[in-house]
Short mmCIF file of C-alpha atoms and ligand atoms in Angstrom, two decimals:
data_model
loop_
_atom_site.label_atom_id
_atom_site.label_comp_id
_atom_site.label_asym_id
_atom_site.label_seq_id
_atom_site.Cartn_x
_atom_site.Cartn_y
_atom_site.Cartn_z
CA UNK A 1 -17.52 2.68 11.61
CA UNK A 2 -17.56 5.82 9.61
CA UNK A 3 -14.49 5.95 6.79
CA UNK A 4 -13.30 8.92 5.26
CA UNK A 5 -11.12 8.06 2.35
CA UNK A 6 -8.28 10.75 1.01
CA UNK A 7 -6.86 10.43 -2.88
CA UNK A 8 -5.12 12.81 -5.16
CA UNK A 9 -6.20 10.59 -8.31
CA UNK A 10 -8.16 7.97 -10.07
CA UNK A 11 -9.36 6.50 -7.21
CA UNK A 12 -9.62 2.82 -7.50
CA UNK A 13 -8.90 1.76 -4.20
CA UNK A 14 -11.35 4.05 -3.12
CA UNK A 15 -14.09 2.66 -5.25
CA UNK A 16 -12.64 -1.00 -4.13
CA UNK A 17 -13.57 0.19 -0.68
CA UNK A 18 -16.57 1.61 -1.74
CA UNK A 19 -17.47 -1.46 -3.35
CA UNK A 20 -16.72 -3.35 -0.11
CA UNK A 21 -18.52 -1.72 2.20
CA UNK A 22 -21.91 -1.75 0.06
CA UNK A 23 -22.31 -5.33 1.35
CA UNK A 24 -24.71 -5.09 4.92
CA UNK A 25 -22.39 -7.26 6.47
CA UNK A 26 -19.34 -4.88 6.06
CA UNK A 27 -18.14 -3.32 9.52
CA UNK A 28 -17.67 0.30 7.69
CA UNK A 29 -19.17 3.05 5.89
CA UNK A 30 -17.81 5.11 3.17
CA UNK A 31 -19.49 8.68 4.42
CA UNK A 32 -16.77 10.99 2.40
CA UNK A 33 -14.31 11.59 -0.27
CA UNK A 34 -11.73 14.37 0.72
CA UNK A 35 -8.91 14.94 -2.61
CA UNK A 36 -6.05 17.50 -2.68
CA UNK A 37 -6.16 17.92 -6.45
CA UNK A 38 -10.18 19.40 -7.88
CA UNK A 39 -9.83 17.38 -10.96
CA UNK A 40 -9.21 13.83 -9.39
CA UNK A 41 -10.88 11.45 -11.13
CA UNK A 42 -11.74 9.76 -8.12
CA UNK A 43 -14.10 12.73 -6.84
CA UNK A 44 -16.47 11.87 -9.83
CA UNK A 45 -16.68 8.48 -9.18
CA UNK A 46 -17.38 8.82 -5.00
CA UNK A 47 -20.15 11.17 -6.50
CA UNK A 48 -21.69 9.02 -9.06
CA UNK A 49 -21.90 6.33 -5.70
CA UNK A 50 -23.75 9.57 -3.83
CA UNK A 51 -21.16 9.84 -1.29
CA UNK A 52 -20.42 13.48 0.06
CA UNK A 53 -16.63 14.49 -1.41
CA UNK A 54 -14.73 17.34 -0.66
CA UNK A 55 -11.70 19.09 -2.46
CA UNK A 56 -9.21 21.16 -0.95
CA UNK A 57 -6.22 22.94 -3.13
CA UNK A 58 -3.28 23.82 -2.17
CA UNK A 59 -2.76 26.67 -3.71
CA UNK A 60 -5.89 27.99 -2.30
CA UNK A 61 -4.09 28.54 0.58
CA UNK A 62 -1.72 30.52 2.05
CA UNK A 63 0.44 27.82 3.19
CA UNK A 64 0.67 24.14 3.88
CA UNK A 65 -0.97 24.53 7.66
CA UNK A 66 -4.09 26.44 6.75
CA UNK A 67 -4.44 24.08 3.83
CA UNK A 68 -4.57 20.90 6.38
CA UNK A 69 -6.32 23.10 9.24
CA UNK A 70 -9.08 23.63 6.60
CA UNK A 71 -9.03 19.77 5.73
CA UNK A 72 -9.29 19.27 9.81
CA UNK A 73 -12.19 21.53 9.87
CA UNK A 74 -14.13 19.42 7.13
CA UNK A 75 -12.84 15.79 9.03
CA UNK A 76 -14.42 17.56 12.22
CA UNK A 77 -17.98 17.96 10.54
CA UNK A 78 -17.77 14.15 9.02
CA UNK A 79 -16.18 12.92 12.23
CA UNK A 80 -14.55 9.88 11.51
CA UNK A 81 -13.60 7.01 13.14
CA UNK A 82 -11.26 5.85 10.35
CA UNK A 83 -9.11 7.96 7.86
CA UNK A 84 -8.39 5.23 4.68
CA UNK A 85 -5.25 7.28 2.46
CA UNK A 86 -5.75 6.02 -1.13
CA UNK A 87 -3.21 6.94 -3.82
CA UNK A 88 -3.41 10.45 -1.79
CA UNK A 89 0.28 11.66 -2.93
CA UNK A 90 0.37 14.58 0.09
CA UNK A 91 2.29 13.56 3.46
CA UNK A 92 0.53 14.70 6.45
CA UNK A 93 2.07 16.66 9.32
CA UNK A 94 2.63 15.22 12.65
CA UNK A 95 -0.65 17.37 14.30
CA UNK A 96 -2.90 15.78 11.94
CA UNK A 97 -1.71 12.22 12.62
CA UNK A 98 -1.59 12.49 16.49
CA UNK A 99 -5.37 14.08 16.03
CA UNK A 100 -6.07 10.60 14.24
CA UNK A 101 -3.72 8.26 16.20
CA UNK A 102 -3.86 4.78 15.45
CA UNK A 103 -7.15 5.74 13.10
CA UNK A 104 -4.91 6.58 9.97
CA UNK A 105 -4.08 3.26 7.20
CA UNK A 106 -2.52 3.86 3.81
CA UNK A 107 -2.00 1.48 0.81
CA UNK A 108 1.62 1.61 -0.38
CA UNK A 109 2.64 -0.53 -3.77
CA UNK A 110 5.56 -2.84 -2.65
CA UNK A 111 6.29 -4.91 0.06
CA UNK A 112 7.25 -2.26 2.57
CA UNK A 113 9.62 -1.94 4.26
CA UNK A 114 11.20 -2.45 0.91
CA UNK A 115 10.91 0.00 -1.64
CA UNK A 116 9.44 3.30 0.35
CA UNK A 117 8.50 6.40 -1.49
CA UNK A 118 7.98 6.69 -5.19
CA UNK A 119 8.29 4.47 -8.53
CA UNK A 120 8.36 1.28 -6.58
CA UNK A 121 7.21 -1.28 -9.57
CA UNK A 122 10.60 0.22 -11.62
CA UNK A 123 12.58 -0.18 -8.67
CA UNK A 124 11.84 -3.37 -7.81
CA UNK A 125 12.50 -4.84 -11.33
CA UNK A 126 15.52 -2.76 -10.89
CA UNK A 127 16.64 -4.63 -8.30
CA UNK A 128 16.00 -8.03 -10.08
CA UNK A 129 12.88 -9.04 -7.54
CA UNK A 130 11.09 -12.15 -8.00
CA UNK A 131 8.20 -11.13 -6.15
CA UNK A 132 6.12 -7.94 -5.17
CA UNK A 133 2.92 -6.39 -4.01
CA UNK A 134 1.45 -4.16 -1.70
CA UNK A 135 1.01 -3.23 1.88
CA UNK A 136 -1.35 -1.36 3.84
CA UNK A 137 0.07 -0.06 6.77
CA UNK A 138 -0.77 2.19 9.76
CA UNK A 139 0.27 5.99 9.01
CA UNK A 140 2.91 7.63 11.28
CA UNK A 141 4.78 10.96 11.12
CA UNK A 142 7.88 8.83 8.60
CA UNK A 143 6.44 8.18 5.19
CA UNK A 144 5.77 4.75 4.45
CA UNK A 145 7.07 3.31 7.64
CA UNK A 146 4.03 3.16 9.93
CA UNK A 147 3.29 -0.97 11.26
CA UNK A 148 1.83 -3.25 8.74
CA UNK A 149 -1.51 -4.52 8.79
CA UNK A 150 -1.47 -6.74 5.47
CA UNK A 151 0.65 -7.75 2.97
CA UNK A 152 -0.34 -9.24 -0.45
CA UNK A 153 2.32 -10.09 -3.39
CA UNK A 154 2.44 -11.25 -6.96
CA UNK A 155 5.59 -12.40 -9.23
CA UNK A 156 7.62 -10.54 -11.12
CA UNK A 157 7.93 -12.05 -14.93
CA UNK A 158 10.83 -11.58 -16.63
CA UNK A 159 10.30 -8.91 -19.26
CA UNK A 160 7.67 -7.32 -16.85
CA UNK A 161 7.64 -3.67 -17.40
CA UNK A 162 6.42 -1.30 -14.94
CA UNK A 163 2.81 -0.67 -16.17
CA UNK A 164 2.52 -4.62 -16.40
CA UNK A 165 3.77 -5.23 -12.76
CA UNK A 166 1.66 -2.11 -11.65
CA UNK A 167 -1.30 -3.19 -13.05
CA UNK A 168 -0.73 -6.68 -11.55
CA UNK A 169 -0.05 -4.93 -8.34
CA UNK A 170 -3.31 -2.97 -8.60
CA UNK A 171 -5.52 -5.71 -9.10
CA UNK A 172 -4.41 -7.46 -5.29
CA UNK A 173 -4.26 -4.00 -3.72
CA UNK A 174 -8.26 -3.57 -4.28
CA UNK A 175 -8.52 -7.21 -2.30
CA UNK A 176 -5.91 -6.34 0.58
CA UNK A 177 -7.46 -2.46 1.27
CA UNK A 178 -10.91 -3.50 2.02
CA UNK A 179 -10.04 -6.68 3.78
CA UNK A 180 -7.38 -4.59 6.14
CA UNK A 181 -10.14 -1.87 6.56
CA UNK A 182 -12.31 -4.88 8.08
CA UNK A 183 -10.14 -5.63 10.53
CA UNK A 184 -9.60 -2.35 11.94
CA UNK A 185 -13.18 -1.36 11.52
CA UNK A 186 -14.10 -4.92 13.26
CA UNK A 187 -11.25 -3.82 15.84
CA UNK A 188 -9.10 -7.34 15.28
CA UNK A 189 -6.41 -5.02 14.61
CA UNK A 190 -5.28 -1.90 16.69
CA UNK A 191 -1.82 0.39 16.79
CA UNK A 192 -0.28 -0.49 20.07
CA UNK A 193 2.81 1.64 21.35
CA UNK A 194 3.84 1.97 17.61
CA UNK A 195 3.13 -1.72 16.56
CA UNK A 196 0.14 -3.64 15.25
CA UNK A 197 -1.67 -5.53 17.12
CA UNK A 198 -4.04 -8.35 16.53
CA UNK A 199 -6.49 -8.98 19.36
CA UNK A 200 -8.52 -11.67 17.53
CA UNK A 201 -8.13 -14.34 15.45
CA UNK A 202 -7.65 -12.13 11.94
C1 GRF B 1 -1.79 2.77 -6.23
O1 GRF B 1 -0.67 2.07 -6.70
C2 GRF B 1 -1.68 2.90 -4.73
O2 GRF B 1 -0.97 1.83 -4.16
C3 GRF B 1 -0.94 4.18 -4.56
O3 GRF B 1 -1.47 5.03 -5.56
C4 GRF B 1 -1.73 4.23 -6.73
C5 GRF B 1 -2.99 4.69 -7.41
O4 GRF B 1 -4.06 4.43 -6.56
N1 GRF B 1 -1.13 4.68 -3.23
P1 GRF B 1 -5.60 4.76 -6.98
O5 GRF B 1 -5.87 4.10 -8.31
O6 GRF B 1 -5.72 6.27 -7.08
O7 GRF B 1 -6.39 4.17 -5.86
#
């Protein structure tokens, strides 16, 4: 399966699923970088690995549509059978998603559905959580609310700042992205009438 992955920053998932799918067994291949920000550190990286990457600026364009029809364009040349969002901090409008239905994942840092949206690791220690972690999830037109495909989680310590939890967070969320990527890519999950479904053994 050919996987287009889409980040706005250091890309370390990306590289995690880059990593992943080096190994010949691995049911998908990495075939392009696409970032919203030029100076993403992550665009360096996917180059230093050889693999094609692509940036796109906002404010080279006259307005949010042209911006993502120009993105489309690009997705159109690498055709894709799989769009992976990774730290990519851009929502994406309903036309793009319905041209990618059921073909879209994102990795989100908490366990959604708590904690949508932004600062998550502060808000959970906020809240006095014991436990946290990630989720990679299908991506629908709501942000952060698409069906889950995995779920990984870690404690919370007790004087755990944000960094420290985010960090800890980090380090499961380069396991749980390439593992969920395998089971789409290997087809043992799907998006079903809006929910996940597994059709194997997963
Ligand atoms: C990660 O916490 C990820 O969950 C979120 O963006 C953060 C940075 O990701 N989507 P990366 O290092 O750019 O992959």
């Amino acid at each position: 399966k050919r996987v287009v992955v889409f980040i706005s920053g250091s890309g370390s998932n990306m590289m995690a699923l880059v990593k992943a799918a080096a190994a010949s067994d691995y049911p998908a291949e990495i075939v392009a970088v696409i970032s919203d920000k030029a100076d993403a550190g992550g665009l360096a990286k996917a180059a230093a690995e050889g693999i094609a990457t692509f940036a796109f600026m906002r404010k080279d364009f006259a307005s949010k549509d042209a911006h993502e029809e120009a993105i489309l364009a690009q997705l159109e040349a690498l055709s894709p059978d799989i769009i992976c969002l990774a730290g990519y901090m851009r929502l994406l409008t309903g036309r793009f998603i319905q041209s990618y239905e059921g073909r879209i994942i994102n990795i989100h840092p908490s366990l959604l559905p708590l904690f949508p949206g932004l600062h998550t690791h502060q808000r959970a220690i906020d809240a006095g959580q014991r436990i946290a972690g990630c989720t990679v999830h299908f991506v629908t037109e709501g942000m952060d609310e698409g069906p889950v495909i995995g779920q990984a989680a870690v404690p919370v310590l007790t004087d755990d700042t944000a960094d420290a939890l985010a960090t800890r967070v980090l380090t499961i969320e380069h396991r749980l992205y390439p593992q969920s990527l395998r089971l789409l890519a290997e087809g043992k999950v799907r998006m079903e009438s809006g929910k996940a479904v597994t059709t194997a053994k997963a």
